[in-house]
mmCIF file of C-alpha atoms in Angstrom:
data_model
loop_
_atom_site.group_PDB
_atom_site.id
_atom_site.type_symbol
_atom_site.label_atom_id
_atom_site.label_comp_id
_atom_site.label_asym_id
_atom_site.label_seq_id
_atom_site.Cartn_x
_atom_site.Cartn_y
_atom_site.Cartn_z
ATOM 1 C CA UNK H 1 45.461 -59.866 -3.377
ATOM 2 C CA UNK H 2 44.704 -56.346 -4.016
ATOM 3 C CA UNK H 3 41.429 -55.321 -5.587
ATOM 4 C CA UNK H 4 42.816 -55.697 -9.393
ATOM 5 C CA UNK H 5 44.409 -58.753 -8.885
ATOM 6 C CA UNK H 6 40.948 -60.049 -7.033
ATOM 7 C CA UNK H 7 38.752 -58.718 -9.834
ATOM 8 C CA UNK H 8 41.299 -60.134 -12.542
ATOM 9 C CA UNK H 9 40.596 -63.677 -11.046
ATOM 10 C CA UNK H 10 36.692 -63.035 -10.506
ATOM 11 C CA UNK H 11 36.790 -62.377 -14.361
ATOM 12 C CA UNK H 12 38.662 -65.288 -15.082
ATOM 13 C CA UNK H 13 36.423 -67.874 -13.058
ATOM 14 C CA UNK H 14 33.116 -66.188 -14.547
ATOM 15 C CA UNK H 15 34.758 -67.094 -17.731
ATOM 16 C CA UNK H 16 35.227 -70.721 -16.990
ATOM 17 C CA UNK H 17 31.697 -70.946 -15.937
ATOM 18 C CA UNK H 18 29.707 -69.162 -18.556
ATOM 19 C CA UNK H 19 31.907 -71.439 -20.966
ATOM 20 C CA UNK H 20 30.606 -74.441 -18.880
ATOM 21 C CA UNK H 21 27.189 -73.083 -19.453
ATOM 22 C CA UNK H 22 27.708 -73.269 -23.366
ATOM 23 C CA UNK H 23 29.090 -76.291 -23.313
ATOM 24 C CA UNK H 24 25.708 -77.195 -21.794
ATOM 25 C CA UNK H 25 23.125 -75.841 -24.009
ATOM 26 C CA UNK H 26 20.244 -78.097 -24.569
ATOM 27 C CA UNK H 27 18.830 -79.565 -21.880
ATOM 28 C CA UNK H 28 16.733 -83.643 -20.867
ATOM 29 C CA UNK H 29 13.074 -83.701 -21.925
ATOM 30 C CA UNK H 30 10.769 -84.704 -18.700
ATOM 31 C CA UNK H 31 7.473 -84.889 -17.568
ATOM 32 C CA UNK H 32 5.048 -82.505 -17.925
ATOM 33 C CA UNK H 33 4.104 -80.524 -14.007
ATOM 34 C CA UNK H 34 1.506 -78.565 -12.921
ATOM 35 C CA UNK H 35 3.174 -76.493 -10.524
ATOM 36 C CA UNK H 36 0.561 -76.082 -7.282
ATOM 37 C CA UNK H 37 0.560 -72.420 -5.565
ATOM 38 C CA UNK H 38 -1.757 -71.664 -2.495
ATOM 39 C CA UNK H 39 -3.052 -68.814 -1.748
ATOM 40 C CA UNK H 40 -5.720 -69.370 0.502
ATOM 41 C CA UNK H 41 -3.150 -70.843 3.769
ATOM 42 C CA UNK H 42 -4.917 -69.371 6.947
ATOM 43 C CA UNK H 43 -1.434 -68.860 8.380
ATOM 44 C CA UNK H 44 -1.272 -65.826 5.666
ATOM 45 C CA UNK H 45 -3.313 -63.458 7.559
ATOM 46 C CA UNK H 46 -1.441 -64.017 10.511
ATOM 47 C CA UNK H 47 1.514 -62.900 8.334
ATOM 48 C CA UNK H 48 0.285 -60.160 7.252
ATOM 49 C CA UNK H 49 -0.873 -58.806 10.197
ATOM 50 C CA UNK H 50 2.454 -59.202 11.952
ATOM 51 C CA UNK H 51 4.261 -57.711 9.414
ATOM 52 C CA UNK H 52 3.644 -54.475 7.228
ATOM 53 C CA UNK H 53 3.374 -57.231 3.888
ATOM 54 C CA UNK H 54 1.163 -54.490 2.060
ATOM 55 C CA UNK H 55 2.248 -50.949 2.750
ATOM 56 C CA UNK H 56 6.122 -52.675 2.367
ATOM 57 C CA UNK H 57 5.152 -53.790 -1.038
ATOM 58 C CA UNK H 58 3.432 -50.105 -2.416
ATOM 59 C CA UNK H 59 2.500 -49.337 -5.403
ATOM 60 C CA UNK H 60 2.806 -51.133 -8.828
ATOM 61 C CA UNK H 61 3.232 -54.381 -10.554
ATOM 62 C CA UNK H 62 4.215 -57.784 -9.013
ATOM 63 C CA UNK H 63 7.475 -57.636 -9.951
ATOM 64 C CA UNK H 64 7.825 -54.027 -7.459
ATOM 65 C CA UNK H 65 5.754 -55.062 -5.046
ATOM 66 C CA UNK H 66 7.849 -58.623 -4.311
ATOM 67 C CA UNK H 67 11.368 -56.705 -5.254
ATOM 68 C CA UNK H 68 10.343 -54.356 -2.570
ATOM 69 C CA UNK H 69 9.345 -56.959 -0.057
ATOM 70 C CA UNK H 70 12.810 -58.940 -1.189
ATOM 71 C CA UNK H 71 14.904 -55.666 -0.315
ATOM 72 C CA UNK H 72 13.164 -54.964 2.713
ATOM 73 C CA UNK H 73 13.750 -58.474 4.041
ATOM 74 C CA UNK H 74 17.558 -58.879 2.886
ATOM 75 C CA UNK H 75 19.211 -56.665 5.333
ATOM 76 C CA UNK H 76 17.104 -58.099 8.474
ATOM 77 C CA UNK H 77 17.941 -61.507 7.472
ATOM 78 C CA UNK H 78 21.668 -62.131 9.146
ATOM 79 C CA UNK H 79 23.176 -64.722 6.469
ATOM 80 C CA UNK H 80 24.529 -68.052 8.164
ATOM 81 C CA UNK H 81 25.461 -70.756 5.487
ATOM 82 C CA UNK H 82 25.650 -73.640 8.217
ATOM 83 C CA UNK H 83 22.830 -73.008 10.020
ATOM 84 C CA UNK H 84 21.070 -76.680 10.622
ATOM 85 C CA UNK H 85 17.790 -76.029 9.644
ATOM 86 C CA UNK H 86 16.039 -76.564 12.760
ATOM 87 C CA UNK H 87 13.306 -73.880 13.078
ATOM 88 C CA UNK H 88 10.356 -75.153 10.600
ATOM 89 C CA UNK H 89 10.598 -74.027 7.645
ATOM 90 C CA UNK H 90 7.531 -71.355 7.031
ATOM 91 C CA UNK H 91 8.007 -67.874 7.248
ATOM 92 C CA UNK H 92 6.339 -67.301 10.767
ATOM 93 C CA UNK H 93 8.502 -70.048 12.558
ATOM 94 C CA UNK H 94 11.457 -68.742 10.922
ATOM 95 C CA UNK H 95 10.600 -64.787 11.049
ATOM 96 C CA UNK H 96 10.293 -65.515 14.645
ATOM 97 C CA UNK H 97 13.092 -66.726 15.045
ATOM 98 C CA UNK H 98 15.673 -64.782 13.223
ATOM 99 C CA UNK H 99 13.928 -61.510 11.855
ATOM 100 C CA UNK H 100 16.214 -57.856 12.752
ATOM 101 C CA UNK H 101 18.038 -60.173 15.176
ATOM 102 C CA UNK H 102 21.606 -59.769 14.447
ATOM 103 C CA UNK H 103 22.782 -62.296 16.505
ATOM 104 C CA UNK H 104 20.761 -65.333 15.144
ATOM 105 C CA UNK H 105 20.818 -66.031 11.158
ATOM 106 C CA UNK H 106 19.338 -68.547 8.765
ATOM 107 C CA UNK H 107 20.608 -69.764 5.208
ATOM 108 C CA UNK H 108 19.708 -69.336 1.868
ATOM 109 C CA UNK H 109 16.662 -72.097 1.740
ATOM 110 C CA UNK H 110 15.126 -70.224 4.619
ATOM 111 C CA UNK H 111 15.276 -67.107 3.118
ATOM 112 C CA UNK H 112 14.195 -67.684 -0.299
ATOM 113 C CA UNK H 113 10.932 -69.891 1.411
ATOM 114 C CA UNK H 114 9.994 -66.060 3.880
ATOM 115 C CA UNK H 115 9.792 -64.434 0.840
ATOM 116 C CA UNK H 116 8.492 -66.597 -1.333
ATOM 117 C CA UNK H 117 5.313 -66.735 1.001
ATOM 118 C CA UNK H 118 5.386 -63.334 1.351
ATOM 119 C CA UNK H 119 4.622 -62.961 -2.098
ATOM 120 C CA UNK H 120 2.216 -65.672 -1.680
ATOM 121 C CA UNK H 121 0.168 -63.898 0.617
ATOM 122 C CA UNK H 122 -0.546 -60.876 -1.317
ATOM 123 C CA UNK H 123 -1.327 -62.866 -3.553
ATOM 124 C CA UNK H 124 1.453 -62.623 -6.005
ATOM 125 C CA UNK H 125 2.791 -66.130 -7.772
ATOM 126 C CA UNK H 126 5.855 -67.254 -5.859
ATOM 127 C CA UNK H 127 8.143 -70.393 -6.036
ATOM 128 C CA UNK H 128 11.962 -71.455 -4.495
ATOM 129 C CA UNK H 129 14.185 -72.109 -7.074
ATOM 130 C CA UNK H 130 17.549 -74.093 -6.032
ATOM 131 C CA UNK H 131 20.572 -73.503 -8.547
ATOM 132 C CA UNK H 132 23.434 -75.965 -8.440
ATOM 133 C CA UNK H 133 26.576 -76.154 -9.639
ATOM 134 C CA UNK H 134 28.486 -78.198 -12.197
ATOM 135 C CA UNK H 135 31.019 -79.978 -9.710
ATOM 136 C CA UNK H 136 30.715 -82.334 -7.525
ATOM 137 C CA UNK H 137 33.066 -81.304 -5.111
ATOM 138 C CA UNK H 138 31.705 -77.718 -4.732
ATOM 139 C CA UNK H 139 29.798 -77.734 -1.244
ATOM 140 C CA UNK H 140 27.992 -74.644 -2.224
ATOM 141 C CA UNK H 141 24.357 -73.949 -4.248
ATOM 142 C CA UNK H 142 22.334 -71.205 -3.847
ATOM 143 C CA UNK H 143 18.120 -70.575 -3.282
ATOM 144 C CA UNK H 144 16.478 -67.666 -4.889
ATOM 145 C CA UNK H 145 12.860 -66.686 -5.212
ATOM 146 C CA UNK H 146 10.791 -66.190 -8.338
ATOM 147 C CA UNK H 147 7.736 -64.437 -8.708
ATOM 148 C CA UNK H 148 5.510 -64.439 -11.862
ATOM 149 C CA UNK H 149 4.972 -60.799 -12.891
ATOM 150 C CA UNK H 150 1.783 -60.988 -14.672
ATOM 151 C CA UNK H 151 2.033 -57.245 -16.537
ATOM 152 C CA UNK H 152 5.428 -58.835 -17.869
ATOM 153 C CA UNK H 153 3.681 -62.681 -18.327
ATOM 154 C CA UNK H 154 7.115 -64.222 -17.537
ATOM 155 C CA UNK H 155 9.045 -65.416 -13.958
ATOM 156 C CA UNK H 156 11.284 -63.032 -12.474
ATOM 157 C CA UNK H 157 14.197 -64.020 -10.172
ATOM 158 C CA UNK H 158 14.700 -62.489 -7.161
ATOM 159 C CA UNK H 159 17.292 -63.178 -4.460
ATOM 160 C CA UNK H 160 16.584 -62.073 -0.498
ATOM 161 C CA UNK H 161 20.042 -62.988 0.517
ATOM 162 C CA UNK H 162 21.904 -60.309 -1.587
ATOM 163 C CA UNK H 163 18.106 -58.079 -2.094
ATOM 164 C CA UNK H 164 19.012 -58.674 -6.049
ATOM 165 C CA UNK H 165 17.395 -59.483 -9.258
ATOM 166 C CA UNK H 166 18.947 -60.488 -12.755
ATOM 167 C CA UNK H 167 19.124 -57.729 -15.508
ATOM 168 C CA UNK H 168 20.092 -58.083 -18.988
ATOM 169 C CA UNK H 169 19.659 -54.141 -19.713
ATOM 170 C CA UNK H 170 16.606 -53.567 -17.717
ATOM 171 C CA UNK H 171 14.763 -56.693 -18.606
ATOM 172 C CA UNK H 172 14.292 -58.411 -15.289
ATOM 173 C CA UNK H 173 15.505 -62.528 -15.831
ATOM 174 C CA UNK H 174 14.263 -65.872 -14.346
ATOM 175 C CA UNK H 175 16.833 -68.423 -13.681
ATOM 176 C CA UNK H 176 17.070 -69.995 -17.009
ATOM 177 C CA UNK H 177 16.943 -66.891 -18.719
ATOM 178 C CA UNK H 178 19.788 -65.664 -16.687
ATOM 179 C CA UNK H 179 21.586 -69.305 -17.514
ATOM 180 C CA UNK H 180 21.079 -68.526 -20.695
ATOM 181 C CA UNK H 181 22.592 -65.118 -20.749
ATOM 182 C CA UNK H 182 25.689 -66.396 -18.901
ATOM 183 C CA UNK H 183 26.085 -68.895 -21.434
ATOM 184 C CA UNK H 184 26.322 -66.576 -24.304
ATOM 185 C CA UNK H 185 29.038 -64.269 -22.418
ATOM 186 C CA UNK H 186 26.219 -61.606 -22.903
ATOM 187 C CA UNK H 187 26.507 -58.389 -20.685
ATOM 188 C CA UNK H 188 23.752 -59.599 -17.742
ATOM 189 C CA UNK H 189 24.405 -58.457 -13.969
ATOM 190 C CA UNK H 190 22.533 -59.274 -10.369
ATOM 191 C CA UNK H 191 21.106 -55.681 -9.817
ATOM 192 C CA UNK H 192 21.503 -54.813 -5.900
ATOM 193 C CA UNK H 193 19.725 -51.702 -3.925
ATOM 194 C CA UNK H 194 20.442 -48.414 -5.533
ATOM 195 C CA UNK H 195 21.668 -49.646 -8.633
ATOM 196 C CA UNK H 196 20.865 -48.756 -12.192
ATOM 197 C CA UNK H 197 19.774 -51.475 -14.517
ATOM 198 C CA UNK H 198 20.324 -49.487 -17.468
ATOM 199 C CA UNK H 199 23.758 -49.324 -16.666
ATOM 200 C CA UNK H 200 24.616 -53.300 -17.463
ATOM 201 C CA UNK H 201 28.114 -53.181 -18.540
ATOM 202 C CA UNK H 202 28.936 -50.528 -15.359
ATOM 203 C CA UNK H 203 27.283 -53.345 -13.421
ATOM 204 C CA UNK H 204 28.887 -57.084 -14.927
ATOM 205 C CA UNK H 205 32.095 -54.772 -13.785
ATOM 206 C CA UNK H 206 30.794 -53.542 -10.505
ATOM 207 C CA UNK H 207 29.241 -56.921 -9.388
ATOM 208 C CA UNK H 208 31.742 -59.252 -10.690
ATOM 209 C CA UNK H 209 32.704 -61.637 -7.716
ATOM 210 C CA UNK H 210 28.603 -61.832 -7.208
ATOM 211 C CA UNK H 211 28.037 -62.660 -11.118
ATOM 212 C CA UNK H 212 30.673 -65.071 -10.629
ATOM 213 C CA UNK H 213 28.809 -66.590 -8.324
ATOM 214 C CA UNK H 214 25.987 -67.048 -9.783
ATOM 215 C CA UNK H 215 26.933 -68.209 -13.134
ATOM 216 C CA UNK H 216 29.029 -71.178 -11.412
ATOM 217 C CA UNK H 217 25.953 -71.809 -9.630
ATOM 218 C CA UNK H 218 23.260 -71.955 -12.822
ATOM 219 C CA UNK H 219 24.271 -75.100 -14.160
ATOM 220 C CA UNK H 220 20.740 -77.005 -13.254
ATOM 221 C CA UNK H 221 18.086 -75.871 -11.379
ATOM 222 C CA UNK H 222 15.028 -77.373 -8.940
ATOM 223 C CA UNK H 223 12.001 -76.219 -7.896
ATOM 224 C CA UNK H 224 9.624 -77.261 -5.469
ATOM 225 C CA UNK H 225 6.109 -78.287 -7.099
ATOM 226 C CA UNK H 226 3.874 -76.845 -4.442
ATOM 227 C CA UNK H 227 4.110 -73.058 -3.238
ATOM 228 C CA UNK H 228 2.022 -72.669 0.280
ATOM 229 C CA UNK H 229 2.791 -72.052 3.970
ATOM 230 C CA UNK H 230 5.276 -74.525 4.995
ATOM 231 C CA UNK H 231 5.678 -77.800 3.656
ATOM 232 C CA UNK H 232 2.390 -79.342 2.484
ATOM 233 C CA UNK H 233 0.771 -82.773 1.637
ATOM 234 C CA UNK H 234 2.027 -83.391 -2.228
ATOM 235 C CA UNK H 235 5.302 -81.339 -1.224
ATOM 236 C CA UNK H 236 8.131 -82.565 -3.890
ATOM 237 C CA UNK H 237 10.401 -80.910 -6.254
ATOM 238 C CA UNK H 238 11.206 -81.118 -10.272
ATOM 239 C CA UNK H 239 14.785 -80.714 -12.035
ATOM 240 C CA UNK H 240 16.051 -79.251 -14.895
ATOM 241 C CA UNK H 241 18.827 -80.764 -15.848
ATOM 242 C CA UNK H 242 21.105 -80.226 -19.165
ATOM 243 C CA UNK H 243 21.343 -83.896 -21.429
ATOM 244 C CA UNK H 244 23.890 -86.037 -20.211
ATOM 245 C CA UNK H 245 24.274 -85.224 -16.519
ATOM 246 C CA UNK H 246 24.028 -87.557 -14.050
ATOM 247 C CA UNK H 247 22.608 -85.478 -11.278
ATOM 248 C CA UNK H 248 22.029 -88.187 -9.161
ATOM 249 C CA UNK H 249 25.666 -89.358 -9.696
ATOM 250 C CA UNK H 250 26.752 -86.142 -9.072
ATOM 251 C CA UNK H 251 24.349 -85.207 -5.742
ATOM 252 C CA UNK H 252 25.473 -89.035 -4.147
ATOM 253 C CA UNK H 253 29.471 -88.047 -4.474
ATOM 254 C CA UNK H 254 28.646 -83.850 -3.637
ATOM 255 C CA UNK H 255 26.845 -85.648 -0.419
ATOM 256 C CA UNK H 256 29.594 -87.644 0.812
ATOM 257 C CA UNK H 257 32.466 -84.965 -0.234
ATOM 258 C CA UNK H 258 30.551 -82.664 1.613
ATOM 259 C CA UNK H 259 29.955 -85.254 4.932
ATOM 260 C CA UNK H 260 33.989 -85.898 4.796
ATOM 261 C CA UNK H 261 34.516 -82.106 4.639
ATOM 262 C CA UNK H 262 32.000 -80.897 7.530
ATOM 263 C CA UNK H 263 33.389 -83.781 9.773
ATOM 264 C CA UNK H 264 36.863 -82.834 9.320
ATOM 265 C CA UNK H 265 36.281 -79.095 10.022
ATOM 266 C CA UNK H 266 35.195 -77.123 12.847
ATOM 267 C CA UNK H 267 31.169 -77.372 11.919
ATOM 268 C CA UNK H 268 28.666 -77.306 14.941
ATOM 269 C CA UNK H 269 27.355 -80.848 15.687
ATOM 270 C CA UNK H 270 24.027 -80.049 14.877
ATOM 271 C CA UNK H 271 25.074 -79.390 11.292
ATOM 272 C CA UNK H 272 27.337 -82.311 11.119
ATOM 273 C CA UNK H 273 24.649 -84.228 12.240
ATOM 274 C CA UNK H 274 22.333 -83.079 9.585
ATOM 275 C CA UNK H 275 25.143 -83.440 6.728
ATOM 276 C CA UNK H 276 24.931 -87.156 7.806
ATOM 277 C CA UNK H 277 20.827 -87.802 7.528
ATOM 278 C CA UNK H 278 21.374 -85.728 4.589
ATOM 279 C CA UNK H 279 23.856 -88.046 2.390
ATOM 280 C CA UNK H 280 21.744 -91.335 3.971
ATOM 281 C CA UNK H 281 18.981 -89.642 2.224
ATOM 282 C CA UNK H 282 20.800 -88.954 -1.076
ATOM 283 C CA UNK H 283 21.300 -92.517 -1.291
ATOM 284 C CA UNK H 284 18.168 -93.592 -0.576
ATOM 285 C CA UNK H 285 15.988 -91.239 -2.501
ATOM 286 C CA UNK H 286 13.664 -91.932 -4.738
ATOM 287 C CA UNK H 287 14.784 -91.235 -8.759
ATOM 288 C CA UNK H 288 14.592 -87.568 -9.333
ATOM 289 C CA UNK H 289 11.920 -86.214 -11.516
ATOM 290 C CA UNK H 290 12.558 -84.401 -14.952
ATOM 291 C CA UNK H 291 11.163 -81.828 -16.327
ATOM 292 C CA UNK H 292 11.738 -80.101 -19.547
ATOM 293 C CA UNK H 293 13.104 -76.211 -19.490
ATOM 294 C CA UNK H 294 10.378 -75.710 -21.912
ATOM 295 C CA UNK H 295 7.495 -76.620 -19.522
ATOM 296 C CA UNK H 296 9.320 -75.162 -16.759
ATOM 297 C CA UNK H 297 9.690 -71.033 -17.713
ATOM 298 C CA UNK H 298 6.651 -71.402 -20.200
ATOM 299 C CA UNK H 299 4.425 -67.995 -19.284
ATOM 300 C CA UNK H 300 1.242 -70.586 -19.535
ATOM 301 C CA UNK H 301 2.036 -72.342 -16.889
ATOM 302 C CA UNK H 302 0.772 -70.078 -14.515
ATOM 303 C CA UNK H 303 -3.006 -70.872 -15.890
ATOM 304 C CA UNK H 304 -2.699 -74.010 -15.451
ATOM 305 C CA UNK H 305 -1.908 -73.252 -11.759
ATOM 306 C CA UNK H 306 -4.717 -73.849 -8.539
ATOM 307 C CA UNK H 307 -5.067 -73.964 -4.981
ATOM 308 C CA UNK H 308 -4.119 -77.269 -3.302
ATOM 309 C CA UNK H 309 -6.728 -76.755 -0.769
#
């Protein structure tokens, strides 16, 4: 296809998903969370002293200091979607392992987990967000990062695999926010390196196939319920989910689609391997918990917030 034709067919696809997005608009009640974030992990110093954390982040708010970190990051972070997750997953194992080394690459759940602790040790509010799609037969999600911005009181989404955030005009967007804007067809765009925010329709042109992307990929979201180096004690994650969807239903059959798919294909064994433990898992976990979109994105939230050491 030439680059009409390809952007004629990006156009029509973001179409189909920001109209699945309306078709979705309210979304389950759930439990009320307290989501955890640690600031106080030893392993943070360390961090920082390997890395130039501080004089990488410069001057300003939260919000420029962690977009600065995320756009630093995203070009020394070699993008591998089947990589097997076998380095632990904190930011020093995995830095180690894969940082300015062109050769060796790590996925989106690895990414968005280096700079969410970035954040987290300067102290900024940090948290991995995973955003799924509506079918079950789509072997793709996507992991960002969102940071609370406390000059702004409200999350801000950030992605270290593209170095992007979500702009509707130049009002930065969290996840649902940006949901929400896809939903109403409203002129929102991912806002790379060098780009203007101010210029939104330029961008929802420019950054199409991405926007695409992201909107198929918004229709419910997870996050993980304690923010700190690694994975610790009381580690577990909270949905939101729009009323009526099954997303257990739906993450049993994307599990075994996906298993039938990576077995047929010309996947490394290692991965195959973990696509297996992966959909014994699925059906064998526990019943996912709910939260309400409400409790999720409410600014307050953040107060209620402490150190889980």
């Amino acid at each position: 296809m030439n680059k009409h034709e390809t952007q004629d067919l990006n156009s029509r696809l973001l179409d189909i998903y920001c109209g699945i997005l309306f078709n979705q608009p309210s979304f389950e009640e759930g439990e009320a969370v307290t989501l955890l974030y640690d600031f106080d992990c030893p392993e943070y110093s360390e961090l920082k002293k390997r890395y130039p954390l501080k004089k990488t982040a410069g001057r300003g708010g939260d919000f420029e200091h962690a977009l600065r970190l995320c756009r630093w990051l995203a070009p020394r972070l070699k993008h591998v979607s089947d990589f097997d997750n076998s380095v632990p997953c904190n930011s020093l194992a995995l830095l180690d392992y894969c940082f300015e080394k062109p050769e060796l690459g790590i996925n989106c759940v690895n990414k968005a987990k280096i700079l969410a602790e970035c954040c987290l040790a300067l102290g900024i509010y940090a948290r991995r967000v995973w955003m799924f799609p509506n079918s079950p037969y789509d072997m793709d999600n996507h992991v960002v990062t969102e940071i609370y911005d406390r000059w702004r009181e409200k999350w801000i989404a950030l992605d270290p695999s593209t170095g992007g955030y979500f702009s509707k005009g130049e009002r930065p967007l969290s996840c649902l926010e940006l949901r929400n804007s896809f939903a109403e067809h409203s002129p929102v765009s991912v806002v790379l390196n060098r780009q203007n925010p101010a210029k939104i329709s330029e961008l929802c042109l420019r950054n199409i196939e991405l926007n695409s992307y992201y909107a198929k990929n918004s229709c419910y979201f997870a996050v993980e319920t304690v923010s700190a180096f690694g994975k610790p004690d009381g580690y577990d994650a909270v949905y939101v989910v729009p009323k009526g969807l099954d997303v257990k239903r739906i993450r049993v059959q994307k599990a075994k689609y996906f298993l039938e798919v990576v077995r047929k294909g010309n996947y490394p064994e290692s991965f195959v391997k973990m696509m297996e433990e992966s959909y014994e898992y699925t059906l064998k976990e526990k019943p996912l918990r709910i939260t309400s979109a409400h409790v999720w994105d409410r600014p307050e939230s953040i107060q209620e917030s402490k150190s889980v050491l």
